[in-house]
Short mmCIF file of C-alpha atoms and ligand atoms in Angstrom, two decimals:
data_model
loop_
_atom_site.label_atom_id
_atom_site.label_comp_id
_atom_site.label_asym_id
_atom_site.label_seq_id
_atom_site.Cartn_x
_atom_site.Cartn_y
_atom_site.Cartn_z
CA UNK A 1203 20.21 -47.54 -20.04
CA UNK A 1204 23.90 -47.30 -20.19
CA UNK A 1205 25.70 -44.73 -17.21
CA UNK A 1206 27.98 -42.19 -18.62
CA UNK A 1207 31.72 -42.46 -17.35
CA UNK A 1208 34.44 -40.37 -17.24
CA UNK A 1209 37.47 -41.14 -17.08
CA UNK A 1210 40.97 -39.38 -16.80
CA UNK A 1211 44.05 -41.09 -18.34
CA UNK A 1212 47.27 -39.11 -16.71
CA UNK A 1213 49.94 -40.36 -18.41
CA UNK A 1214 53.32 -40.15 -17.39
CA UNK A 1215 52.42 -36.70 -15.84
CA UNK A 1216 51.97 -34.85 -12.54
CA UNK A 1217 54.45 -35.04 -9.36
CA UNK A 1218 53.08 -36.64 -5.84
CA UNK A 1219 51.97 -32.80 -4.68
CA UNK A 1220 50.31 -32.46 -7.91
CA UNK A 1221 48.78 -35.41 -8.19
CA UNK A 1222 47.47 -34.98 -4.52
CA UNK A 1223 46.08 -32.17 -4.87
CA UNK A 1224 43.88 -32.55 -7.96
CA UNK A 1225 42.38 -35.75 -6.11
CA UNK A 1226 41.78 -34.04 -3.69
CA UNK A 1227 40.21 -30.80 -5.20
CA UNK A 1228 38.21 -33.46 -7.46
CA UNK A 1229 37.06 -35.00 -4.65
CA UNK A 1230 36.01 -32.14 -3.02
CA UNK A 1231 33.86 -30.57 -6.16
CA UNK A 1232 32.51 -33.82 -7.73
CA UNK A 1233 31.06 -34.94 -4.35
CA UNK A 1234 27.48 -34.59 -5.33
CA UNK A 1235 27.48 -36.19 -8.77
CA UNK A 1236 25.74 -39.09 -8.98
CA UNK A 1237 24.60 -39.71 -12.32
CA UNK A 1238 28.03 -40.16 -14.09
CA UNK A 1239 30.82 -42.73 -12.89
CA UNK A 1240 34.43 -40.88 -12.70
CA UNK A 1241 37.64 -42.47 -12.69
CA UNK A 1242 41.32 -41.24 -12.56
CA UNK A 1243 44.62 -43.35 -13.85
CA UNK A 1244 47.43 -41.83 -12.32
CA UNK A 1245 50.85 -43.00 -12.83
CA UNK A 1246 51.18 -46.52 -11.10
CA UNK A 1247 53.99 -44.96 -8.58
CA UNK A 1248 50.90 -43.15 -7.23
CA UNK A 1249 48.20 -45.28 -6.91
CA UNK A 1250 48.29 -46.57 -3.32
CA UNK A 1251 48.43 -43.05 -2.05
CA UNK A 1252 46.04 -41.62 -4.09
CA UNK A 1253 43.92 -45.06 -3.34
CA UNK A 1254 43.74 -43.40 0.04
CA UNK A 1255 42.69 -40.23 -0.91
CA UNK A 1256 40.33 -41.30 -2.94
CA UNK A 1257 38.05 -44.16 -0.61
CA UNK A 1258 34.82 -43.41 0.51
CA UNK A 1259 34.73 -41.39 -2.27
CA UNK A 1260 32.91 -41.27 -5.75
CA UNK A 1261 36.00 -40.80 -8.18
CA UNK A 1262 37.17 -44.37 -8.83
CA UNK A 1263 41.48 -45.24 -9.33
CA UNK A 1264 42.28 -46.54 -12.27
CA UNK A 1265 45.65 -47.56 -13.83
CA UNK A 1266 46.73 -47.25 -17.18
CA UNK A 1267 48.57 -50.97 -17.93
CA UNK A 1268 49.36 -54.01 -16.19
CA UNK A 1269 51.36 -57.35 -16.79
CA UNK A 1270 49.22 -60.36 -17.57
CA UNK A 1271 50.89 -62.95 -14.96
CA UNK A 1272 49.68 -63.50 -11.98
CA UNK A 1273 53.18 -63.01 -10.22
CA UNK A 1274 57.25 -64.17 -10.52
CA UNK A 1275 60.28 -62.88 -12.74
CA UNK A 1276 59.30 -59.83 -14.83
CA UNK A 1277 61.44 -56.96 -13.30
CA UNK A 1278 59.64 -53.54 -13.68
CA UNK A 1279 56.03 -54.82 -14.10
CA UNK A 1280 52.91 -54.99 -12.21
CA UNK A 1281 50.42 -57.46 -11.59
CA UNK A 1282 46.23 -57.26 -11.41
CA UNK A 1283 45.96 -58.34 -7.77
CA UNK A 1284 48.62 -55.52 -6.41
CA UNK A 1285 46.41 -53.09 -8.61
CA UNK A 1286 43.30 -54.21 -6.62
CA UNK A 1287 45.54 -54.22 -3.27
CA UNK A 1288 45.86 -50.50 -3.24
CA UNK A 1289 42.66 -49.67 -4.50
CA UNK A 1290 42.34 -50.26 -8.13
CA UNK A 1291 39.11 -50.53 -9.80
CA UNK A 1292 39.99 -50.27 -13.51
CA UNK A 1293 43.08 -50.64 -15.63
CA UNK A 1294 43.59 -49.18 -19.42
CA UNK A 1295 44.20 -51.85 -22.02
CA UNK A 1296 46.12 -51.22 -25.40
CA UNK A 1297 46.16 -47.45 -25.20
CA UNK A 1298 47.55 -46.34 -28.86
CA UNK A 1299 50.75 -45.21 -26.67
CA UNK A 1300 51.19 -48.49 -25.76
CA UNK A 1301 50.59 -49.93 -29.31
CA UNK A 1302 52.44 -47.93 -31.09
CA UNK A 1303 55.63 -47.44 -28.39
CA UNK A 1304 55.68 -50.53 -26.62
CA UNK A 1305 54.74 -52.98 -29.34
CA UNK A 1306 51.70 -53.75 -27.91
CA UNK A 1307 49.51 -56.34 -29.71
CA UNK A 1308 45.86 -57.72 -30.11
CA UNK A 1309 47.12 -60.63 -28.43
CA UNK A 1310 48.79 -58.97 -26.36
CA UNK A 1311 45.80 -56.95 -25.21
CA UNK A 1312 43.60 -60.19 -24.87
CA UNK A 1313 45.97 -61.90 -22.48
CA UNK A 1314 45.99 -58.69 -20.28
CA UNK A 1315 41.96 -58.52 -20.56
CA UNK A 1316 41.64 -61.91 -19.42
CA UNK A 1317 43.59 -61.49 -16.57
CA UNK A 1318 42.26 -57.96 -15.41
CA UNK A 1319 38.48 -59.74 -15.42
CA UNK A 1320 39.85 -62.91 -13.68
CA UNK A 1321 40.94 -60.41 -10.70
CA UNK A 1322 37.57 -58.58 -11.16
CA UNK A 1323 38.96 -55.15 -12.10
CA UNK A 1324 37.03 -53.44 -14.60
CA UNK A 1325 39.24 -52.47 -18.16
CA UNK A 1326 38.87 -50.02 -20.76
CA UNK A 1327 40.13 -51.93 -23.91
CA UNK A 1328 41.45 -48.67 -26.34
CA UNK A 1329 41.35 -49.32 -30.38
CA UNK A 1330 41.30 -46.84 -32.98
CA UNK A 1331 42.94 -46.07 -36.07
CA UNK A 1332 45.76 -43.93 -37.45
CA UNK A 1333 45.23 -40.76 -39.37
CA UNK A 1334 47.16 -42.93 -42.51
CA UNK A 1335 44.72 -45.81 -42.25
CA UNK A 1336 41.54 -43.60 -41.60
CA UNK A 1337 42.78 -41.52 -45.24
CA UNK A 1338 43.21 -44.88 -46.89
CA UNK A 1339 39.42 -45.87 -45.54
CA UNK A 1340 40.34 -48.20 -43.77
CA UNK A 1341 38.88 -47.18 -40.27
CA UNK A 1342 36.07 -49.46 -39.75
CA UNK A 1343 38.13 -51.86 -40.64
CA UNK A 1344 40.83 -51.66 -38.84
CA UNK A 1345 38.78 -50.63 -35.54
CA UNK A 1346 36.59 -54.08 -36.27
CA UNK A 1347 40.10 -56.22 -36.11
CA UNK A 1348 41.48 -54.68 -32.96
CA UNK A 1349 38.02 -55.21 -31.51
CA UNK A 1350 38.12 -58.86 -32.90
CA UNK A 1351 41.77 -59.63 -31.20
CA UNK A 1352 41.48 -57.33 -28.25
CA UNK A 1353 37.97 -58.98 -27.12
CA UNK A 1354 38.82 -63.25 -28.35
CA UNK A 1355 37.77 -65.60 -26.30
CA UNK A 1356 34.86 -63.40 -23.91
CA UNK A 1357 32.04 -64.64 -21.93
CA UNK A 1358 29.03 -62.40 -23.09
CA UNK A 1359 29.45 -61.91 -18.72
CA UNK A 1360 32.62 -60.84 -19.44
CA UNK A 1361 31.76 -58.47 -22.37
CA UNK A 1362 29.38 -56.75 -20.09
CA UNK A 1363 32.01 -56.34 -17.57
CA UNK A 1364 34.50 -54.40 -20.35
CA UNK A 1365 34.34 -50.64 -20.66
CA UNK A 1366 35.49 -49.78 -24.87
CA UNK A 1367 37.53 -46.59 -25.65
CA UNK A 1368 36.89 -45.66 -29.27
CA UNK A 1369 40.86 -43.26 -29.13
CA UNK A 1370 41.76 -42.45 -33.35
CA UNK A 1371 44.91 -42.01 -32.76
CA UNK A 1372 45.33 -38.59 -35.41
CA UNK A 1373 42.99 -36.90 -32.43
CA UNK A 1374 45.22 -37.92 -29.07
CA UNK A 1375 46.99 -34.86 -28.24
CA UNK A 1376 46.77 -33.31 -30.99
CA UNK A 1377 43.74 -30.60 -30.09
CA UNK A 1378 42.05 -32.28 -33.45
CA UNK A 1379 38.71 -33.90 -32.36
CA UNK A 1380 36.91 -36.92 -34.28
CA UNK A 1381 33.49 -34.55 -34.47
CA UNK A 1382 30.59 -36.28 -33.40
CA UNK A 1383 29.37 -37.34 -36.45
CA UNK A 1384 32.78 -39.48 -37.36
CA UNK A 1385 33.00 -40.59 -33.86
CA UNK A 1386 29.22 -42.20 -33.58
CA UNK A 1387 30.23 -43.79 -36.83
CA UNK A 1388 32.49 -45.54 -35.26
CA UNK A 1389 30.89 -46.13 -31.95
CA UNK A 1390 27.57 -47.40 -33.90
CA UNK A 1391 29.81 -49.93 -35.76
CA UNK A 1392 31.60 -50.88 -32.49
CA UNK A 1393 28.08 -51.75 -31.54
CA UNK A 1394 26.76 -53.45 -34.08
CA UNK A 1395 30.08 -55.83 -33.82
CA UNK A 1396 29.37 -56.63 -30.65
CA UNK A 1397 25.81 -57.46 -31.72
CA UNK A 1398 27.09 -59.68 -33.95
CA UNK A 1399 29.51 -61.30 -31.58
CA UNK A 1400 27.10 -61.41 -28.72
CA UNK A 1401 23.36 -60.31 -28.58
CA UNK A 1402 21.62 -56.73 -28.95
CA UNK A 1403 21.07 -57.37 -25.24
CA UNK A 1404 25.05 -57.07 -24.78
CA UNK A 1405 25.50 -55.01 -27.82
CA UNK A 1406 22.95 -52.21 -25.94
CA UNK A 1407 24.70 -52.42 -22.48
CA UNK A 1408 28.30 -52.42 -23.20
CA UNK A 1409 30.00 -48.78 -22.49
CA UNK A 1410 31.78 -47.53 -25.51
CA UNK A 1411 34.26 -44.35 -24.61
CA UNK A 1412 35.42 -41.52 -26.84
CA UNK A 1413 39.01 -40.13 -26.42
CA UNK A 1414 40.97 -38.08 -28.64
CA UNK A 1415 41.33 -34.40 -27.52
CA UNK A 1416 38.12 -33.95 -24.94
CA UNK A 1417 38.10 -30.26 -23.73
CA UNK A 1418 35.02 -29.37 -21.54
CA UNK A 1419 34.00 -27.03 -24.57
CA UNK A 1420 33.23 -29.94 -27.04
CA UNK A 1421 32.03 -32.83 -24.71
CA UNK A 1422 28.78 -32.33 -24.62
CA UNK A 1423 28.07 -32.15 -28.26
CA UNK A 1424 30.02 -35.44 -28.54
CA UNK A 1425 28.64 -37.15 -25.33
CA UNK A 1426 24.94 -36.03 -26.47
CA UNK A 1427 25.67 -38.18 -29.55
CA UNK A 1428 22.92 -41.95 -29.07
CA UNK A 1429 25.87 -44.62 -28.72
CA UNK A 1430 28.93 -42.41 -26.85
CA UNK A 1431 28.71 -42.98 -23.40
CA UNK A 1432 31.47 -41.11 -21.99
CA UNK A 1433 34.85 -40.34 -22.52
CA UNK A 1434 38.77 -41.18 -22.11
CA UNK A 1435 40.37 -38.08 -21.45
CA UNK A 1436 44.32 -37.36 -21.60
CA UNK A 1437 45.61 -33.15 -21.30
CA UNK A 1438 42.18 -32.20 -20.10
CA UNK A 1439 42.20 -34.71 -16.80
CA UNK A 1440 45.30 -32.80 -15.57
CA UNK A 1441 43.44 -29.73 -14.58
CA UNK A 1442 41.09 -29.24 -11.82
CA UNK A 1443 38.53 -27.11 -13.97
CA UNK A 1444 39.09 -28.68 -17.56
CA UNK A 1445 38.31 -32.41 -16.10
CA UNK A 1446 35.23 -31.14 -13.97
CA UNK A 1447 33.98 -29.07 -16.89
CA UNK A 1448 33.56 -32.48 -19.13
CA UNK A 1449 32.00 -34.06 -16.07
CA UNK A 1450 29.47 -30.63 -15.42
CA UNK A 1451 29.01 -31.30 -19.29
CA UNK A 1452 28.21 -35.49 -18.91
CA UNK A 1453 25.65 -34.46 -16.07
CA UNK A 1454 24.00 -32.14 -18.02
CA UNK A 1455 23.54 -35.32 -20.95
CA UNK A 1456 19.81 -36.55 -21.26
CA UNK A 1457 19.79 -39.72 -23.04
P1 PGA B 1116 43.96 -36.47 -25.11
O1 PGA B 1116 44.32 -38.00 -24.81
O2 PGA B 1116 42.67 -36.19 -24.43
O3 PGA B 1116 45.11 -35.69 -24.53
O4 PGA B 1116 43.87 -36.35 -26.60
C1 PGA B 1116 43.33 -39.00 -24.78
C2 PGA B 1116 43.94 -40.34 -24.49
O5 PGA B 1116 45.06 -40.60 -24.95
O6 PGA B 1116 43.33 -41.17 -23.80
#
């Protein structure tokens, strides 16, 4: 039985009063929910504010990249362990943003995944494919290679540890969803990969994320789907009553 999560991916949005002030109005109405796990990933200039806000609390801090070495000469970054000093519980990996802008790479990705389950955070490794490469029909695989390079080299331990974020890329931002048909497509391939890599054990237990335009008026149809179990969620996080809609909707998921 897998646990839905929710997660929100800010972005390089929100001021310090704004960013206060949803955690704290999210803390405040999500209190009682139990049955889904909820994360935020503020902007890393945040996080050991908000960290405060949010302990003792049920909405988990995330953040949304982090350098792979352990410490030394790499002006502007951030390592795993000051994550986890202020609070840190998860940390994004290979967000299409990051791909596409910042030259990220499978390899890339891997290194960073190592390290993030070395310091025991918990990350949410993001592949997905373009709207060009999805038209060419090229989807599955393209989403089978960055699983392939993102995920080298992982304990099946460590597999179970690593939250997946199925994110095409032609639905972030742009108010076009995958529907829930294309999306457990993909998720049920992303599955059977990791069957194939690991076990159907690990395969049946790893949580697989959708993300690409998640409004609380079309998550439940997509969360209801067998093998989504949650989703990454950009605009709609950055709103009191949009973010706690898609978590109302993930509570309201039998599966
Ligand atoms: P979106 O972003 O919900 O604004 O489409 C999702 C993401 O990039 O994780």
């Amino acid at each position: 039985m897998r646990r839905l999560f929710i997660a929100g991916n800010w972005k390089m949005n929100l001021n310090r009063g704004q960013s206060l002030s949803l955690v704290q109005s999210l803390a405040e109405s999500l209190r009682g929910v139990s049955e889904v796990d909820i994360a935020v990933c503020p902007p890393a200039v945040y996080l050991g504010e908000l960290g405060k806000a949010l302990h003792a609390t049920n909405i988990g801090l995330g953040a949304q990249n982090v350098n792979s070495k352990a410490e030394g000469a790499y002006t502007g970054e951030i390592s795993c362990s000051m994550l986890k000093d202020v609070g840190c519980r998860y940390v994004i990996l290979g967000h299409s943003e990051r791909r596409a802008i910042y030259g990220e790479t499978d390899s890339m990705v891997n290194e960073k995944l190592h390290a993030v389950l070395a310091a025991g955070l918990t990350p949410i490794v993001c592949v997905g494919e373009t709207l060009e490469q999805r038209e060419a029909g090229q989807t599955q695989q393209v989403v089978r290679s960055q699983c392939l390079g993102s995920l080298a080299g992982l304990t099946e331990d460590q597999m179970l540890k690593t939250v997946l974020a199925y994110e095409p890329v032609w639905a972030i931002g742009t108010g076009k969803t995958a529907s829930p048909a294309q999306a457990e497509e993909v998720h049920k391939d992303i599955r059977s990969l990791l069957e194939a890599q690991f076990s159907v054990g690990t395969a049946q237990k790893v949580i697989v994320l959708y993300g690409g335009s998640v409004k609380a008026d079309n998550a439940l149809e997509l969360l209801s789907e067998p093998n989504i179990d949650g989703a990454l969620v950009g605009g709609a996080s950055l709103k009191q009553d949009s973010f706690e809609g898609i978590i109302k909707a993930a509570t309201s998921v039998r599966k």
